[in-house]
């Protein structure tokens, strides 16, 4: 297929030509491209009557459902950007995003867990009526070029999340790269596993829709229930798999997860965290003829910017898998101490520049200026990832320059976790550190905590109470897995908590 | 080390808590185990005890306390 020029119009053109093609399949409930266009047109037309400020984004709260993606499309057709918030987010996060994003309205596909004050909320029957109003819109109102298309909030260091603004141009650069370089089949049938608030979901959603394919949603209540998961997986007819490597590790536990039982499955795309040699090797044995891609990229440069196909040769050649070659339109380099581009073979912080690099964090000029700058007329982003680039342009990932970690694909700032630990009423002082597995990946987040005086009978009860209270404010994946209760935390000479010695102790 | 001790050791390592005094505590409801923790538990049982627990027959309700996990493992040995 040729290059996409406009994501929204491309999806619409499929709806016009093939209104009966299935766009979305939620555990057997199917919706067509025709419905996708009708719902999103009508919703866009409703939004256009609401008199929102032109660049006000719209919060969209919900799960992996057809109504959710119809809402995304409706929002961008009205010229606004959507802020996807997963239904498993704590109420406090919604409140905080509402404060930072200054949205024009919220569309609640699922019931909101919190009152958002004066913010207009479209939900329930009213939302249904808006979907079914049979209204039309013209492309004149659509999000285009440098307009924001979506804004995804990541964790910040002080408990204040940062909203990464992704424009239509950013998204277009990513979508064209994926459909042109990752060998997707015609009309892909794609697994949708990550929630829409995690930008890995963009890797399954838009490339599939612009190609007229079908999204197969496998929501959290299924992935958490292994019995159900393995009942459902073989029935989906998937040919493209998109997930974190951690999710693949779950699937590989099942002996019948192989080419014999899932014969159509021919493409595997991984992103979000390091793909280990062991996982790739095991998968290759199960699906010898499938193409497996390891991809890499920060949310700030739109999902992924580099890829490599993991072949038998690659597995033979490398013990730690490289993260591949950059997409054509993107430049990646390392700046030396004098701000000059370092030569091939150097190791340092990867800087990315090109059309998929975000304009910055929404309403946060300070954090934007820390990480983004202009480089030779292009937007550039300092990733914080330590890499080596060899003379063929191959990238090798070597870790982080800061205290950001990836746990099962989720991006976590340790400073943010520490912020919440130290603000918790049950905790006097605390610090969270990663415990690494054999494969160099973070296996667990461990908190060392000096508890406040308490009346709990056991450490388990105290752990449970702390976890419960943290969950009110933090994403569940960022709540430490283990708590170690201590009388004091080690300190450095100048009186700060000595994180390095705690890391050493946890990994001893 | 007997089966019970091995399982308790694995659980202590995964949850960070000594669960030997809480043998009927629901590990999922208390948030001590989640789905990735379960995966690690199954992998550890495989490595340390040679137990192949078929993940497709994994019912959370049958594995949600230390006592139930030990009973399951003993039945599979």
Coordinates of C-alpha atoms in Angstrom, one line a residue:
Chain A
X1 CA 0.0 0.0 0.0
X2 CA 1.1 3.6 -0.7
X3 CA 1.9 6.3 1.8
X4 CA -0.9 7.6 3.9
X5 CA -1.5 11.4 3.5
X6 CA -4.1 11.9 6.2
X7 CA -4.9 9.3 8.8
X8 CA -8.5 10.3 9.4
X9 CA -9.4 10.7 5.7
X10 CA -7.8 7.3 5.0
X11 CA -9.9 5.5 7.6
X12 CA -13.0 7.4 6.2
X13 CA -12.2 6.3 2.7
X14 CA -12.2 2.7 3.7
X15 CA -15.6 3.2 5.4
X16 CA -17.0 4.7 2.2
X17 CA -15.7 1.9 0.0
X18 CA -16.2 -1.0 2.4
X19 CA -18.7 0.0 5.0
X20 CA -19.2 -3.7 6.0
X21 CA -15.6 -4.5 6.8
X22 CA -15.1 -5.2 10.5
X23 CA -13.1 -2.5 12.2
X24 CA -13.3 -3.7 15.8
X25 CA -14.1 -7.0 17.4
X26 CA -14.5 -6.9 21.2
X27 CA -14.7 -10.5 22.3
X28 CA -17.2 -11.3 19.6
X29 CA -19.1 -8.0 19.4
X30 CA -18.2 -6.7 16.0
X31 CA -18.4 -3.1 14.6
X32 CA -17.9 -2.1 11.0
X33 CA -16.0 0.7 9.3
X34 CA -19.4 2.1 8.4
X35 CA -20.4 2.4 12.0
X36 CA -17.0 3.9 12.9
X37 CA -17.6 6.7 10.4
X38 CA -21.2 7.2 11.4
X39 CA -20.4 7.4 15.1
X40 CA -17.4 9.6 14.7
X41 CA -19.0 12.0 12.3
X42 CA -22.0 12.4 14.5
X43 CA -19.9 12.9 17.6
X44 CA -17.7 15.4 15.9
X45 CA -20.7 17.3 14.8
X46 CA -22.0 17.4 18.4
X47 CA -18.6 18.6 19.7
X48 CA -18.6 21.4 17.1
X49 CA -21.8 22.7 18.5
X50 CA -20.3 23.0 22.0
X51 CA -18.4 26.2 21.5
X52 CA -15.1 24.8 22.9
X53 CA -11.9 26.8 22.6
X54 CA -10.1 25.9 19.5
X55 CA -7.1 24.3 21.0
X56 CA -8.7 22.8 24.1
X57 CA -8.1 19.1 24.3
X58 CA -10.8 16.6 25.3
X59 CA -10.3 14.0 28.0
X60 CA -11.6 10.6 27.0
X61 CA -12.1 8.0 29.7
X62 CA -12.8 4.4 29.1
X63 CA -11.5 0.9 28.2
X64 CA -10.6 -1.1 25.1
X65 CA -14.0 -0.8 23.3
X66 CA -15.3 0.2 20.0
X67 CA -17.0 3.3 21.5
X68 CA -13.7 4.4 22.8
X69 CA -12.0 4.4 19.3
X70 CA -15.1 5.9 17.7
X71 CA -14.8 8.7 20.3
X72 CA -11.1 9.2 19.5
X73 CA -12.0 9.6 15.8
X74 CA -14.9 11.9 16.6
X75 CA -12.7 14.1 18.7
X76 CA -10.0 14.5 16.0
X77 CA -12.7 15.1 13.4
X78 CA -13.9 18.0 15.5
X79 CA -10.4 19.5 15.4
X80 CA -9.5 18.7 19.0
X81 CA -6.9 16.4 20.5
X82 CA -7.9 13.6 22.7
X83 CA -6.3 12.7 26.0
X84 CA -6.9 8.9 26.5
X85 CA -7.3 7.9 30.2
X86 CA -7.7 4.2 31.0
X87 CA -10.5 3.1 33.2
X88 CA -8.1 1.5 35.6
X89 CA -6.5 4.9 36.5
X90 CA -6.9 6.2 40.0
X91 CA -9.4 9.1 40.5
X92 CA -6.6 11.4 41.6
X93 CA -4.9 11.0 38.2
X94 CA -8.0 12.2 36.4
X95 CA -8.2 15.2 38.7
X96 CA -4.6 16.1 38.1
X97 CA -4.8 15.6 34.3
X98 CA -7.9 17.8 34.3
X99 CA -5.9 20.5 36.1
X100 CA -2.9 20.3 33.8
X101 CA -4.6 19.8 30.4
X102 CA -7.2 22.5 30.9
X103 CA -9.6 20.5 28.6
X104 CA -12.8 21.7 27.0
X105 CA -14.8 18.7 28.0
X106 CA -14.6 15.1 29.1
X107 CA -16.2 12.2 27.2
X108 CA -16.8 9.4 29.6
X109 CA -17.3 6.1 27.7
X110 CA -17.1 4.4 31.1
X111 CA -18.6 5.9 34.3
X112 CA -16.2 8.4 35.8
X113 CA -14.9 7.6 39.3
X114 CA -14.6 11.2 40.3
X115 CA -16.4 14.5 39.9
X116 CA -14.5 16.8 37.6
X117 CA -16.0 20.1 38.9
X118 CA -17.2 22.5 36.2
X119 CA -15.9 20.5 33.3
X120 CA -18.7 19.5 30.9
X121 CA -19.0 15.7 30.7
X122 CA -20.6 13.8 27.8
X123 CA -21.6 10.3 29.0
X124 CA -24.3 7.6 29.1
X125 CA -27.4 8.0 27.0
X126 CA -26.3 11.5 25.9
X127 CA -23.2 10.0 24.4
X128 CA -25.2 7.3 22.7
X129 CA -27.5 9.9 21.3
X130 CA -24.5 11.8 20.0
X131 CA -23.1 8.7 18.3
X132 CA -26.5 7.9 16.6
X133 CA -27.5 11.4 15.5
X134 CA -26.7 10.6 11.9
X135 CA -24.9 13.9 11.3
X136 CA -22.1 14.6 8.8
X137 CA -18.9 16.6 9.0
X138 CA -16.5 17.8 6.4
X139 CA -12.7 17.4 6.6
X140 CA -12.4 21.1 7.1
X141 CA -12.8 20.6 10.8
X142 CA -10.3 17.7 11.1
X143 CA -7.1 17.8 13.0
X144 CA -4.3 18.3 10.5
X145 CA -0.6 19.0 10.1
X146 CA 0.9 20.2 13.3
X147 CA -2.4 20.2 15.3
X148 CA -2.3 17.9 18.3
X149 CA -3.9 14.6 17.5
X150 CA -3.5 12.9 20.9
X151 CA -1.9 13.8 24.2
X152 CA -0.7 10.9 26.3
X153 CA 0.2 11.5 30.0
X154 CA 3.3 9.8 31.3
X155 CA 4.7 9.9 34.8
X156 CA 6.5 12.9 36.0
X157 CA 9.2 13.1 38.6
X158 CA 7.2 15.0 41.3
X159 CA 3.9 13.3 40.9
X160 CA 2.8 15.7 38.3
X161 CA 2.2 13.8 35.0
X162 CA 3.5 15.2 31.7
X163 CA 1.3 15.4 28.7
X164 CA 3.2 14.4 25.5
X165 CA 1.6 16.2 22.6
X166 CA 1.5 14.2 19.4
X167 CA 0.4 16.0 16.2
X168 CA -1.1 14.6 13.1
X169 CA 2.2 15.0 11.4
X170 CA 4.0 13.1 14.2
X171 CA 1.4 10.2 13.9
X172 CA 1.6 10.2 10.2
X173 CA 5.4 9.7 10.2
X174 CA 5.0 6.8 12.6
X175 CA 2.1 5.1 10.7
X176 CA 3.8 5.3 7.3
X177 CA 7.0 3.8 8.8
X178 CA 5.1 0.9 10.4
X179 CA 3.1 0.0 7.4
X180 CA 6.1 0.4 5.1
X181 CA 8.8 -1.3 7.1
X182 CA 7.3 -3.9 9.5
X183 CA 5.9 -6.2 6.8
X184 CA 2.2 -6.0 7.8
X185 CA -0.1 -8.2 5.8
X186 CA -3.0 -6.8 3.8
X187 CA -5.9 -5.9 6.1
X188 CA -4.2 -7.1 9.3
X189 CA -6.0 -8.8 12.1
X190 CA -4.3 -7.3 15.0
X191 CA -4.2 -8.0 18.7
X192 CA -5.0 -5.0 20.9
X193 CA -3.7 -5.7 24.4
X194 CA -2.3 -2.5 25.9
X195 CA -4.7 0.1 27.2
X196 CA -5.2 3.2 25.1
X197 CA -3.4 5.4 27.7
X198 CA -0.2 3.6 26.9
X199 CA 1.1 4.6 23.5
X200 CA 2.1 1.0 22.5
X201 CA -1.7 0.8 21.7
X202 CA -1.1 3.3 18.8
X203 CA 1.1 0.6 17.2
X204 CA -1.9 -1.7 16.9
X205 CA -4.7 0.8 16.4
X206 CA -3.8 3.2 13.5
X207 CA -1.7 1.1 11.2
X208 CA -4.5 -1.5 11.3
X209 CA -7.3 1.0 10.7
X210 CA -5.6 2.8 7.8
X211 CA -5.1 -0.7 6.1
X212 CA -8.8 -1.7 6.6
X213 CA -7.9 -4.4 9.1
X214 CA -9.6 -5.6 12.2
X215 CA -8.7 -4.8 15.8
X216 CA -9.2 -7.7 18.2
X217 CA -9.5 -6.3 21.7
X218 CA -8.2 -8.4 24.6
X219 CA -9.0 -6.3 27.6
X220 CA -7.4 -6.5 31.1
X221 CA -10.1 -8.7 32.6
X222 CA -9.1 -11.4 30.0
X223 CA -5.4 -11.0 30.2
X224 CA -5.5 -11.2 34.0
X225 CA -7.5 -14.5 33.8
X226 CA -5.1 -17.0 32.1
X227 CA -7.7 -19.6 31.6
X228 CA -9.9 -17.2 29.7
X229 CA -6.9 -15.7 27.9
X230 CA -5.9 -19.1 26.4
X231 CA -9.5 -20.0 25.6
X232 CA -9.9 -16.8 23.6
X233 CA -6.5 -16.3 21.9
X234 CA -6.7 -19.2 19.4
X235 CA -10.2 -18.2 18.3
X236 CA -9.2 -14.7 17.2
X237 CA -7.6 -15.5 13.9
X238 CA -4.8 -13.0 14.6
X239 CA -2.1 -12.4 12.1
X240 CA -0.4 -9.5 13.8
X241 CA 0.7 -9.5 17.4
X242 CA 1.6 -6.2 19.2
X243 CA 2.5 -6.4 22.9
X244 CA 5.1 -5.8 25.5
X245 CA 7.7 -8.6 25.8
X246 CA 6.3 -9.2 29.3
X247 CA 2.9 -10.1 28.0
X248 CA 4.6 -12.5 25.6
X249 CA 6.3 -14.2 28.6
X250 CA 2.9 -15.0 30.0
X251 CA 1.8 -16.5 26.6
X252 CA 4.9 -18.6 26.3
X253 CA 4.0 -20.3 29.6
X254 CA 1.3 -22.0 27.6
X255 CA 2.7 -25.0 25.6
X256 CA 0.0 -24.7 22.9
X257 CA 0.9 -21.1 22.1
X258 CA 2.6 -22.0 18.8
X259 CA 2.3 -21.9 15.1
X260 CA 0.3 -25.2 15.1
X261 CA -2.5 -23.7 17.2
X262 CA -2.3 -20.2 15.9
X263 CA -1.5 -20.8 12.2
X264 CA -2.4 -17.4 10.9
X265 CA -0.1 -15.5 13.3
X266 CA 2.8 -14.3 11.2
X267 CA 4.0 -11.0 12.6
X268 CA 5.1 -10.1 16.1
X269 CA 5.9 -6.5 17.0
X270 CA 7.4 -5.7 20.4
X271 CA 7.9 -2.4 22.0
X272 CA 7.7 -0.7 25.4
X273 CA 10.6 -2.5 27.1
X274 CA 13.7 -4.5 26.3
X275 CA 13.0 -7.7 24.3
X276 CA 15.3 -10.3 25.8
X277 CA 17.2 -12.9 23.8
X278 CA 15.5 -15.7 25.8
X279 CA 12.0 -14.4 25.0
X280 CA 12.8 -13.9 21.3
X281 CA 14.5 -17.3 21.1
X282 CA 11.6 -19.1 22.7
X283 CA 9.1 -17.4 20.4
X284 CA 11.1 -18.2 17.3
X285 CA 11.1 -21.8 18.2
X286 CA 7.3 -21.7 18.6
X287 CA 6.7 -19.8 15.4
X288 CA 9.7 -20.6 13.1
X289 CA 8.2 -18.9 10.0
X290 CA 6.9 -15.7 11.6
X291 CA 8.6 -12.3 11.4
X292 CA 9.6 -10.9 14.8
X293 CA 10.4 -7.3 15.2
X294 CA 12.1 -5.6 18.1
X295 CA 11.2 -1.9 18.1
X296 CA 12.2 1.0 20.3
X297 CA 11.1 4.5 20.9
X298 CA 10.0 7.0 23.5
X299 CA 6.4 8.3 23.7
X300 CA 7.9 11.8 22.9
X301 CA 9.0 10.6 19.5
X302 CA 5.6 8.8 18.7
X303 CA 5.6 5.2 19.8
X304 CA 8.7 3.8 18.0
X305 CA 11.6 5.1 15.9
X306 CA 13.8 2.0 15.3
X307 CA 13.3 -1.6 14.5
X308 CA 15.2 -4.8 13.7
X309 CA 13.8 -8.1 12.5
X310 CA 14.9 -10.8 14.9
X311 CA 16.1 -13.6 12.6
X312 CA 18.0 -16.8 13.5
X313 CA 21.2 -14.9 12.5
X314 CA 20.5 -12.0 14.8
X315 CA 19.9 -14.4 17.6
X316 CA 23.1 -16.1 16.9
X317 CA 25.1 -12.9 16.6
X318 CA 23.9 -11.1 19.7
X319 CA 23.5 -12.0 23.4
X320 CA 21.7 -8.8 24.1
X321 CA 19.5 -7.9 21.2
X322 CA 20.0 -4.5 19.5
X323 CA 17.1 -2.1 19.1
X324 CA 17.6 -1.7 15.3
X325 CA 17.9 1.0 12.7
X326 CA 16.2 4.3 12.8
X327 CA 13.3 5.1 10.5
X328 CA 14.4 6.9 7.4
X329 CA 13.0 10.4 8.3
X330 CA 14.6 10.4 11.7
X331 CA 18.1 11.3 12.9
X332 CA 19.6 9.8 16.0
X333 CA 22.8 10.9 17.4
X334 CA 24.9 11.3 20.6
X335 CA 26.2 14.7 21.6
X336 CA 29.6 14.9 23.2
X337 CA 30.4 17.2 26.1
X338 CA 30.9 20.1 23.7
X339 CA 27.4 19.7 22.2
X340 CA 28.9 18.2 19.0
X341 CA 27.7 15.1 17.3
X342 CA 29.9 12.2 18.4
X343 CA 31.4 9.7 16.0
X344 CA 30.1 6.2 15.3
X345 CA 30.8 3.8 18.1
X346 CA 30.4 6.3 20.8
X347 CA 28.2 5.7 23.8
X348 CA 25.9 8.3 25.3
X349 CA 22.5 9.8 25.5
X350 CA 20.5 9.3 22.4
X351 CA 19.1 12.4 20.8
X352 CA 16.3 12.1 18.2
X353 CA 15.2 14.6 15.7
X354 CA 12.7 14.4 12.9
X355 CA 9.0 14.7 12.0
X356 CA 7.8 12.3 14.7
X357 CA 9.3 14.2 17.6
X358 CA 6.7 15.9 19.7
X359 CA 6.4 19.6 20.1
X360 CA 6.7 19.1 23.9
X361 CA 4.7 18.7 27.1
X362 CA 1.3 20.3 27.3
X363 CA 1.3 23.5 29.4
X364 CA 4.7 22.7 30.8
X365 CA 7.4 24.9 29.2
X366 CA 9.9 24.2 31.9
X367 CA 10.0 20.4 31.4
X368 CA 9.7 20.9 27.6
X369 CA 12.8 23.1 27.5
X370 CA 14.7 20.6 29.6
X371 CA 14.2 17.8 27.1
X372 CA 13.4 19.4 23.7
X373 CA 15.3 21.8 21.4
X374 CA 15.7 22.7 17.8
X375 CA 18.5 21.0 15.9
X376 CA 19.2 22.1 12.3
X377 CA 15.6 23.2 11.8
X378 CA 14.0 20.0 13.2
X379 CA 12.5 19.3 16.6
X380 CA 14.9 17.3 18.7
X381 CA 14.4 15.3 21.9
X382 CA 16.9 14.1 24.5
X383 CA 15.7 10.6 25.3
X384 CA 17.6 9.9 28.5
X385 CA 18.4 6.5 27.0
X386 CA 22.0 5.4 26.9
X387 CA 22.8 3.9 23.6
X388 CA 25.7 3.0 21.3
X389 CA 25.4 3.6 17.6
X390 CA 27.7 1.5 15.4
X391 CA 29.0 2.5 12.0
X392 CA 26.1 0.8 10.2
X393 CA 23.6 2.9 12.2
X394 CA 22.6 0.0 14.4
X395 CA 21.4 1.1 17.9
X396 CA 22.3 -0.8 21.1
X397 CA 20.4 0.0 24.3
X398 CA 22.5 0.3 27.4
X399 CA 20.2 1.7 30.1
X400 CA 19.1 5.1 31.4
X401 CA 20.8 8.3 32.3
X402 CA 18.3 9.0 35.1
X403 CA 16.0 7.2 37.5
X404 CA 13.4 6.2 35.0
X405 CA 12.7 2.4 34.7
X406 CA 10.5 0.2 32.6
X407 CA 8.5 -2.5 34.5
X408 CA 6.6 -4.9 32.3
X409 CA 6.6 -2.1 29.6
X410 CA 5.3 0.6 31.9
X411 CA 7.4 3.7 32.2
X412 CA 8.0 4.6 35.9
X413 CA 10.0 7.5 37.3
X414 CA 11.4 6.4 40.6
X415 CA 11.4 10.0 41.9
X416 CA 7.6 10.0 41.3
X417 CA 7.2 6.8 43.3
X418 CA 9.4 8.2 46.1
X419 CA 7.3 11.4 46.1
X420 CA 4.2 9.3 46.8
X421 CA 5.9 7.1 49.3
X422 CA 7.1 10.1 51.3
X423 CA 3.7 11.7 51.2
X424 CA 1.9 8.6 52.5
X425 CA 0.5 9.0 56.0
X426 CA 1.7 5.5 56.9
X427 CA 5.3 6.2 55.8
X428 CA 7.9 8.2 57.6
X429 CA 10.5 7.8 54.8
X430 CA 10.8 5.6 51.8
X431 CA 12.7 4.9 48.6
X432 CA 11.8 2.7 45.7
X433 CA 14.5 0.8 43.8
X434 CA 14.5 -1.7 40.9
X435 CA 15.3 -5.4 41.5
X436 CA 16.8 -6.8 38.3
X437 CA 16.2 -10.3 36.9
X438 CA 18.8 -12.5 35.3
X439 CA 18.0 -10.9 32.0
X440 CA 19.0 -7.3 32.9
X441 CA 15.3 -6.3 32.9
X442 CA 13.6 -4.9 36.0
X443 CA 11.7 -7.8 37.6
X444 CA 10.2 -5.9 40.6
X445 CA 10.0 -2.5 42.2
X446 CA 11.0 -2.8 45.8
X447 CA 10.4 -0.1 48.4
X448 CA 12.5 0.3 51.5
X449 CA 10.3 2.0 54.0
X450 CA 10.5 3.4 57.5
X451 CA 6.9 3.1 58.6
X452 CA 5.1 5.6 60.9
X453 CA 4.1 4.2 64.3
X454 CA 1.1 1.9 63.6
X455 CA -1.2 -0.7 65.2
X456 CA -1.0 -3.3 62.5
X457 CA -0.6 -6.9 63.8
X458 CA 1.7 -8.0 60.9
X459 CA 3.9 -6.7 58.2
X460 CA 1.4 -8.1 55.7
X461 CA -1.4 -6.0 57.0
X462 CA 0.9 -2.9 57.0
X463 CA 1.9 -3.7 53.4
X464 CA -1.7 -4.2 52.3
X465 CA -2.7 -0.9 53.9
X466 CA 0.2 1.0 52.3
X467 CA -0.5 -0.5 48.9
X468 CA -4.2 0.4 49.3
X469 CA -3.5 4.0 50.2
X470 CA -0.9 4.4 47.4
X471 CA -3.4 3.1 44.8
X472 CA -5.6 6.1 45.4
X473 CA -3.0 8.4 43.9
X474 CA -0.8 6.2 41.7
X475 CA -1.2 4.0 38.7
X476 CA -1.4 0.5 40.0
X477 CA 1.7 -0.6 37.9
X478 CA 3.8 2.0 39.7
X479 CA 3.0 0.8 43.2
X480 CA 6.0 -1.1 44.5
X481 CA 5.6 -4.9 44.4
X482 CA 7.5 -5.5 47.6
X483 CA 7.9 -3.5 50.8
X484 CA 10.9 -4.0 53.1
X485 CA 10.4 -2.3 56.5
X486 CA 13.5 -0.9 58.1
X487 CA 14.4 1.4 61.0
X488 CA 16.4 3.8 58.9
X489 CA 17.5 4.4 55.4
X490 CA 21.2 4.6 54.4
X491 CA 22.3 8.2 53.8
X492 CA 25.1 9.7 51.7
X493 CA 27.7 12.0 53.2
X494 CA 25.5 15.0 52.5
X495 CA 22.5 13.6 54.2
X496 CA 20.5 12.4 51.1
X497 CA 19.0 8.9 50.9
X498 CA 21.7 6.7 49.4
X499 CA 19.7 5.1 46.6
X500 CA 22.7 3.4 45.1
X501 CA 23.4 1.4 48.3
X502 CA 19.8 0.4 48.5
X503 CA 19.9 -0.8 44.8
X504 CA 23.1 -2.7 45.6
X505 CA 21.4 -4.4 48.7
X506 CA 18.3 -5.3 46.8
X507 CA 20.3 -6.9 43.9
X508 CA 22.9 -8.6 46.1
Chain B
X1 CA 13.7 -28.4 52.0
X2 CA 10.2 -29.8 51.8
X3 CA 7.5 -28.6 49.3
X4 CA 5.9 -26.3 51.8
X5 CA 9.1 -24.6 52.7
X6 CA 10.1 -24.2 49.0
X7 CA 6.7 -22.6 48.2
X8 CA 6.9 -20.3 51.2
X9 CA 10.4 -19.2 50.2
X10 CA 9.2 -18.5 46.6
X11 CA 6.3 -16.5 47.9
X12 CA 8.5 -14.6 50.4
X13 CA 10.7 -13.7 47.5
X14 CA 7.9 -12.6 45.3
X15 CA 5.8 -10.7 47.8
X16 CA 8.5 -9.5 50.1
X17 CA 6.5 -10.8 53.1
X18 CA 6.8 -13.8 55.2
X19 CA 3.5 -15.4 54.6
X20 CA 4.0 -18.4 56.9
X21 CA 1.7 -16.9 59.5
X22 CA -0.9 -16.0 57.0
X23 CA -1.6 -19.2 55.3
X24 CA -5.2 -18.4 54.3
X25 CA -4.5 -14.8 53.3
X26 CA -5.8 -14.0 49.8
X27 CA -2.7 -13.0 47.9
X28 CA -4.5 -11.4 45.0
X29 CA -7.1 -9.4 47.0
X30 CA -4.3 -8.1 49.3
X31 CA -2.4 -7.0 46.2
X32 CA 0.6 -9.2 47.2
X33 CA 0.4 -11.0 43.9
X34 CA -0.6 -9.7 40.5
X35 CA -0.6 -11.4 37.1
X36 CA 3.1 -10.8 36.4
X37 CA 3.8 -12.1 39.9
X38 CA 1.8 -15.2 39.1
X39 CA 3.9 -15.8 36.0
X40 CA 7.0 -15.6 38.1
X41 CA 5.5 -18.0 40.7
X42 CA 4.7 -20.5 37.9
X43 CA 8.2 -20.2 36.5
X44 CA 9.8 -20.6 39.9
X45 CA 7.7 -23.7 40.6
X46 CA 8.9 -25.1 37.3
X47 CA 12.6 -24.4 38.0
X48 CA 12.7 -25.4 41.7
X49 CA 10.2 -28.2 41.9
X50 CA 9.8 -29.3 38.3
X51 CA 6.0 -28.6 38.5
X52 CA 4.5 -27.8 35.1
X53 CA 1.3 -26.0 36.0
X54 CA -0.7 -25.6 32.8
X55 CA -1.4 -21.9 32.6
X56 CA -4.5 -22.5 30.6
X57 CA -6.1 -24.3 33.5
X58 CA -5.0 -21.7 36.0
X59 CA -7.9 -20.6 38.0
X60 CA -7.0 -17.7 40.4
X61 CA -9.5 -18.9 42.9
X62 CA -7.6 -22.2 43.3
X63 CA -4.3 -20.5 43.8
X64 CA -5.1 -17.5 45.9
X65 CA -3.8 -18.4 49.3
X66 CA -0.5 -20.0 50.5
X67 CA -2.3 -23.1 51.7
X68 CA -4.1 -23.5 48.4
X69 CA -0.9 -23.1 46.4
X70 CA 0.9 -25.7 48.6
X71 CA -2.0 -28.1 48.2
X72 CA -2.0 -27.6 44.4
X73 CA 1.7 -28.2 44.1
X74 CA 1.6 -31.3 46.3
X75 CA -1.2 -32.7 44.2
X76 CA 0.9 -32.2 41.1
X77 CA 4.1 -33.8 42.4

